[in-house]
PDB file of C-alpha atoms and ligand atoms in Angstrom:
ATOM      1  CA  MET S   1      41.644-278.858  59.093  1.00 93.00           C
ATOM      2  CA  LYS S   2      44.949-278.161  57.351  1.00 96.00           C
ATOM      3  CA  ILE S   3      46.445-274.715  58.102  1.00 98.00           C
ATOM      4  CA  ARG S   4      49.462-273.448  56.155  1.00 98.00           C
ATOM      5  CA  VAL S   5      51.536-270.282  56.299  1.00 98.00           C
ATOM      6  CA  GLY S   6      53.482-268.599  53.489  1.00 98.00           C
ATOM      7  CA  GLN S   7      55.806-265.660  53.129  1.00 98.00           C
ATOM      8  CA  GLY S   8      56.478-263.272  50.232  1.00 98.00           C
ATOM      9  CA  TYR S   9      59.249-260.760  49.579  1.00 98.00           C
ATOM     10  CA  ASP S  10      59.830-258.441  46.627  1.00 98.00           C
ATOM     11  CA  VAL S  11      61.847-255.400  45.562  1.00 98.00           C
ATOM     12  CA  HIS S  12      61.301-252.977  42.684  1.00 97.00           C
ATOM     13  CA  LYS S  13      63.311-250.045  41.398  1.00 98.00           C
ATOM     14  CA  LEU S  14      61.763-246.552  41.639  1.00 98.00           C
ATOM     15  CA  VAL S  15      61.909-244.498  38.430  1.00 97.00           C
ATOM     16  CA  GLU S  16      61.121-240.793  38.089  1.00 97.00           C
ATOM     17  CA  GLY S  17      57.900-240.008  36.228  1.00 96.00           C
ATOM     18  CA  HIS S  18      56.761-243.648  36.245  1.00 96.00           C
ATOM     19  CA  PRO S  19      53.189-244.437  37.387  1.00 97.00           C
ATOM     20  CA  PHE S  20      53.222-245.757  40.952  1.00 98.00           C
ATOM     21  CA  TRP S  21      50.843-248.710  41.327  1.00 98.00           C
ATOM     22  CA  LEU S  22      50.568-250.046  44.853  1.00 98.00           C
ATOM     23  CA  GLY S  23      47.889-252.215  46.408  1.00 98.00           C
ATOM     24  CA  GLY S  24      45.902-252.028  43.185  1.00 98.00           C
ATOM     25  CA  ILE S  25      45.637-248.233  43.143  1.00 98.00           C
ATOM     26  CA  LEU S  26      47.617-245.384  41.597  1.00 98.00           C
ATOM     27  CA  ILE S  27      49.640-243.405  44.164  1.00 97.00           C
ATOM     28  CA  PRO S  28      50.386-239.763  43.324  1.00 96.00           C
ATOM     29  CA  HIS S  29      54.196-239.377  43.541  1.00 97.00           C
ATOM     30  CA  THR S  30      57.216-238.089  41.593  1.00 97.00           C
ATOM     31  CA  HIS S  31      58.530-241.665  41.180  1.00 97.00           C
ATOM     32  CA  GLY S  32      56.939-245.035  40.494  1.00 97.00           C
ATOM     33  CA  ALA S  33      57.934-248.683  40.782  1.00 97.00           C
ATOM     34  CA  PHE S  34      59.373-250.146  37.588  1.00 96.00           C
ATOM     35  CA  GLY S  35      59.121-253.746  36.373  1.00 93.00           C
ATOM     36  CA  HIS S  36      57.961-256.089  33.606  1.00 91.00           C
ATOM     37  CA  SER S  37      54.381-255.858  34.927  1.00 92.00           C
ATOM     38  CA  ASP S  38      52.910-252.726  36.533  1.00 94.00           C
ATOM     39  CA  ALA S  39      55.354-253.492  39.410  1.00 96.00           C
ATOM     40  CA  ASP S  40      52.665-253.417  42.118  1.00 98.00           C
ATOM     41  CA  ILE S  41      54.737-254.772  44.987  1.00 98.00           C
ATOM     42  CA  VAL S  42      51.762-255.244  47.334  1.00 98.00           C
ATOM     43  CA  CYS S  43      50.021-257.529  44.831  1.00 98.00           C
ATOM     44  CA  HIS S  44      53.302-259.352  44.145  1.00 98.00           C
ATOM     45  CA  VAL S  45      54.123-260.140  47.781  1.00 98.00           C
ATOM     46  CA  ILE S  46      50.556-261.311  48.441  1.00 98.00           C
ATOM     47  CA  CYS S  47      50.791-263.624  45.398  1.00 98.00           C
ATOM     48  CA  ASP S  48      54.125-265.039  46.592  1.00 98.00           C
ATOM     49  CA  ALA S  49      52.928-265.537  50.172  1.00 98.00           C
ATOM     50  CA  LEU S  50      49.795-267.370  48.963  1.00 98.00           C
ATOM     51  CA  LEU S  51      51.734-269.494  46.476  1.00 98.00           C
ATOM     52  CA  GLY S  52      54.312-270.302  49.150  1.00 98.00           C
ATOM     53  CA  ALA S  53      51.611-271.285  51.630  1.00 98.00           C
ATOM     54  CA  ALA S  54      50.099-273.672  49.063  1.00 98.00           C
ATOM     55  CA  ASN S  55      53.563-274.912  47.949  1.00 98.00           C
ATOM     56  CA  MET S  56      52.839-273.783  44.380  1.00 98.00           C
ATOM     57  CA  ARG S  57      56.229-272.213  43.456  1.00 97.00           C
ATOM     58  CA  ASN S  58      56.298-268.415  43.016  1.00 96.00           C
ATOM     59  CA  ILE S  59      54.971-265.528  40.951  1.00 94.00           C
ATOM     60  CA  GLY S  60      57.885-265.596  38.490  1.00 91.00           C
ATOM     61  CA  TYR S  61      57.275-269.302  37.832  1.00 94.00           C
ATOM     62  CA  HIS S  62      53.643-268.732  36.815  1.00 94.00           C
ATOM     63  CA  PHE S  63      53.999-265.271  35.229  1.00 91.00           C
ATOM     64  CA  SER S  64      57.521-265.113  33.764  1.00 87.00           C
ATOM     65  CA  ASP S  65      59.097-261.696  33.120  1.00 85.00           C
ATOM     66  CA  LYS S  66      60.319-263.202  29.812  1.00 86.00           C
ATOM     67  CA  ASP S  67      56.706-263.733  28.685  1.00 86.00           C
ATOM     68  CA  PRO S  68      55.324-260.830  26.607  1.00 87.00           C
ATOM     69  CA  ARG S  69      51.794-261.728  27.819  1.00 86.00           C
ATOM     70  CA  TRP S  70      52.665-260.192  31.194  1.00 86.00           C
ATOM     71  CA  LYS S  71      54.372-257.038  29.871  1.00 88.00           C
ATOM     72  CA  GLY S  72      52.759-254.069  31.618  1.00 86.00           C
ATOM     73  CA  VAL S  73      50.041-256.329  33.052  1.00 91.00           C
ATOM     74  CA  ASP S  74      47.798-255.040  35.828  1.00 95.00           C
ATOM     75  CA  SER S  75      49.010-257.059  38.838  1.00 96.00           C
ATOM     76  CA  LYS S  76      45.398-257.355  40.037  1.00 97.00           C
ATOM     77  CA  VAL S  77      44.990-259.808  37.130  1.00 97.00           C
ATOM     78  CA  LEU S  78      47.889-261.880  38.492  1.00 96.00           C
ATOM     79  CA  LEU S  79      46.491-261.768  42.035  1.00 98.00           C
ATOM     80  CA  ALA S  80      43.043-262.832  40.830  1.00 98.00           C
ATOM     81  CA  GLU S  81      44.640-265.757  38.963  1.00 97.00           C
ATOM     82  CA  VAL S  82      46.626-266.804  42.066  1.00 98.00           C
ATOM     83  CA  MET S  83      43.393-266.678  44.105  1.00 98.00           C
ATOM     84  CA  ARG S  84      41.740-268.915  41.498  1.00 98.00           C
ATOM     85  CA  MET S  85      44.638-271.410  41.760  1.00 98.00           C
ATOM     86  CA  ILE S  86      44.577-271.386  45.579  1.00 98.00           C
ATOM     87  CA  ARG S  87      40.807-271.940  45.681  1.00 98.00           C
ATOM     88  CA  GLU S  88      41.025-274.609  42.980  1.00 98.00           C
ATOM     89  CA  ALA S  89      43.421-276.477  45.309  1.00 97.00           C
ATOM     90  CA  GLY S  90      40.709-276.293  47.982  1.00 98.00           C
ATOM     91  CA  TYR S  91      42.181-273.544  50.156  1.00 98.00           C
ATOM     92  CA  GLU S  92      40.518-270.500  51.676  1.00 97.00           C
ATOM     93  CA  ILE S  93      42.361-267.429  52.933  1.00 97.00           C
ATOM     94  CA  SER S  94      42.485-266.759  56.658  1.00 98.00           C
ATOM     95  CA  ASN S  95      44.380-263.454  56.395  1.00 98.00           C
ATOM     96  CA  VAL S  96      47.282-261.688  54.717  1.00 98.00           C
ATOM     97  CA  ASP S  97      49.612-259.208  56.442  1.00 98.00           C
ATOM     98  CA  VAL S  98      51.704-256.908  54.220  1.00 98.00           C
ATOM     99  CA  THR S  99      54.561-254.575  55.147  1.00 98.00           C
ATOM    100  CA  VAL S 100      55.723-252.033  52.552  1.00 98.00           C
ATOM    101  CA  VAL S 101      59.185-250.519  53.080  1.00 98.00           C
ATOM    102  CA  LEU S 102      59.328-247.130  51.390  1.00 98.00           C
ATOM    103  CA  GLN S 103      60.946-243.798  52.279  1.00 97.00           C
ATOM    104  CA  GLU S 104      58.420-241.519  50.516  1.00 96.00           C
ATOM    105  CA  PRO S 105      55.538-240.764  50.170  1.00 97.00           C
ATOM    106  CA  LYS S 106      53.574-241.527  53.328  1.00 96.00           C
ATOM    107  CA  LEU S 107      51.216-244.401  52.518  1.00 97.00           C
ATOM    108  CA  ASN S 108      48.843-244.238  55.489  1.00 96.00           C
ATOM    109  CA  PRO S 109      46.269-242.029  53.670  1.00 97.00           C
ATOM    110  CA  HIS S 110      46.090-244.586  50.817  1.00 98.00           C
ATOM    111  CA  ILE S 111      45.832-247.795  52.829  1.00 98.00           C
ATOM    112  CA  PRO S 112      42.010-247.864  53.191  1.00 98.00           C
ATOM    113  CA  ALA S 113      41.602-247.584  49.397  1.00 98.00           C
ATOM    114  CA  MET S 114      44.187-250.356  48.845  1.00 98.00           C
ATOM    115  CA  LYS S 115      42.346-252.646  51.251  1.00 98.00           C
ATOM    116  CA  THR S 116      38.989-251.989  49.578  1.00 98.00           C
ATOM    117  CA  CYS S 117      40.502-252.651  46.153  1.00 98.00           C
ATOM    118  CA  LEU S 118      42.307-255.860  47.153  1.00 98.00           C
ATOM    119  CA  ALA S 119      39.317-257.215  49.087  1.00 98.00           C
ATOM    120  CA  GLY S 120      37.367-256.962  45.830  1.00 98.00           C
ATOM    121  CA  VAL S 121      40.092-258.637  43.759  1.00 98.00           C
ATOM    122  CA  MET S 122      40.623-261.442  46.298  1.00 98.00           C
ATOM    123  CA  ASN S 123      36.950-261.752  47.250  1.00 98.00           C
ATOM    124  CA  ILE S 124      37.730-261.750  50.994  1.00 98.00           C
ATOM    125  CA  PRO S 125      36.723-259.286  53.738  1.00 98.00           C
ATOM    126  CA  GLU S 126      38.804-256.102  54.121  1.00 98.00           C
ATOM    127  CA  ASP S 127      39.336-257.153  57.740  1.00 98.00           C
ATOM    128  CA  ASP S 128      41.454-260.087  56.508  1.00 98.00           C
ATOM    129  CA  ILE S 129      43.913-257.790  54.700  1.00 98.00           C
ATOM    130  CA  ALA S 130      46.444-255.805  56.742  1.00 98.00           C
ATOM    131  CA  ILE S 131      48.723-253.319  54.975  1.00 98.00           C
ATOM    132  CA  LYS S 132      51.416-251.540  56.959  1.00 98.00           C
ATOM    133  CA  ALA S 133      54.074-249.089  55.814  1.00 98.00           C
ATOM    134  CA  THR S 134      57.450-248.300  57.285  1.00 98.00           C
ATOM    135  CA  THR S 135      60.522-246.363  56.165  1.00 97.00           C
ATOM    136  CA  SER S 136      64.088-247.658  56.372  1.00 97.00           C
ATOM    137  CA  GLU S 137      65.184-244.581  58.369  1.00 97.00           C
ATOM    138  CA  HIS S 138      67.021-243.223  55.284  1.00 97.00           C
ATOM    139  CA  LEU S 139      69.276-246.304  55.194  1.00 98.00           C
ATOM    140  CA  GLY S 140      70.123-248.403  52.132  1.00 98.00           C
ATOM    141  CA  PHE S 141      68.418-248.433  48.712  1.00 98.00           C
ATOM    142  CA  VAL S 142      65.005-247.706  50.223  1.00 97.00           C
ATOM    143  CA  GLY S 143      66.382-244.794  52.225  1.00 97.00           C
ATOM    144  CA  ARG S 144      68.048-243.350  49.103  1.00 97.00           C
ATOM    145  CA  GLN S 145      64.647-243.678  47.364  1.00 97.00           C
ATOM    146  CA  GLU S 146      66.143-245.955  44.702  1.00 98.00           C
ATOM    147  CA  GLY S 147      63.639-248.696  45.403  1.00 98.00           C
ATOM    148  CA  ILE S 148      60.727-250.134  47.322  1.00 98.00           C
ATOM    149  CA  ALA S 149      60.570-253.429  49.234  1.00 98.00           C
ATOM    150  CA  GLY S 150      57.614-255.449  50.426  1.00 98.00           C
ATOM    151  CA  HIS S 151      56.943-258.389  52.728  1.00 98.00           C
ATOM    152  CA  CYS S 152      53.818-260.477  53.248  1.00 98.00           C
ATOM    153  CA  VAL S 153      52.722-263.347  55.447  1.00 98.00           C
ATOM    154  CA  ALA S 154      49.597-265.292  54.455  1.00 98.00           C
ATOM    155  CA  LEU S 155      47.612-267.951  56.296  1.00 98.00           C
ATOM    156  CA  ILE S 156      45.463-270.365  54.294  1.00 98.00           C
ATOM    157  CA  TRP S 157      43.405-273.376  55.304  1.00 98.00           C
ATOM    158  CA  LYS S 158      41.338-276.253  53.970  1.00 96.00           C
TER     159      LYS S 158
HETATM  160 MG1   MG B 201      57.611-257.904  41.720  1.00 56.65          MG
END
C-alpha cells in the first residue's frame, strides 16, 4: 500500500457585506471572504492538500483565477473535481484535518453542518473530516479582521 500526505494553505481577504462561504455553507456574518471563486477557504485548503498528496500541482494550476469559467464558482464544484482526479489516479482518502484561522465569528456552531456538507461532496464519512477553528489572538491581518487563513493536512492511499 502506498500512503501519501499533503498540506494546503490559503488566505482570503474579508470584505464587508460579502457572502461568507466556508466549508460549503453560508455563514451569517457582517463580512465575507473575497476571491475569484466563492472564496471558500475550507474547500480550497482541502483541494490543495489532496493535490499535494497526489503530487498533482495546486488549485490555481487546475482552476486559474484568470479563467472566467471559475469566476464566482461554487468551490464545492472544484472540490468534487479534485476528488474525481484523485480517485482517477487510484487514490482513496484516509482523512483530512483542517484548521481555520479567523478572529470572528465563532465557527464551532457551524462545524457539524460543514462536515455533513463536505462529506457529501467528497463522498467520504464525516468521521474522516476534521474542521477546527482558532483565532490569532487579535494579532496580524487575521486579528485585525482583514482576512482569513486556512491550513489542511490530508492523507491518501492506494
Ligand atoms: Mg483560495
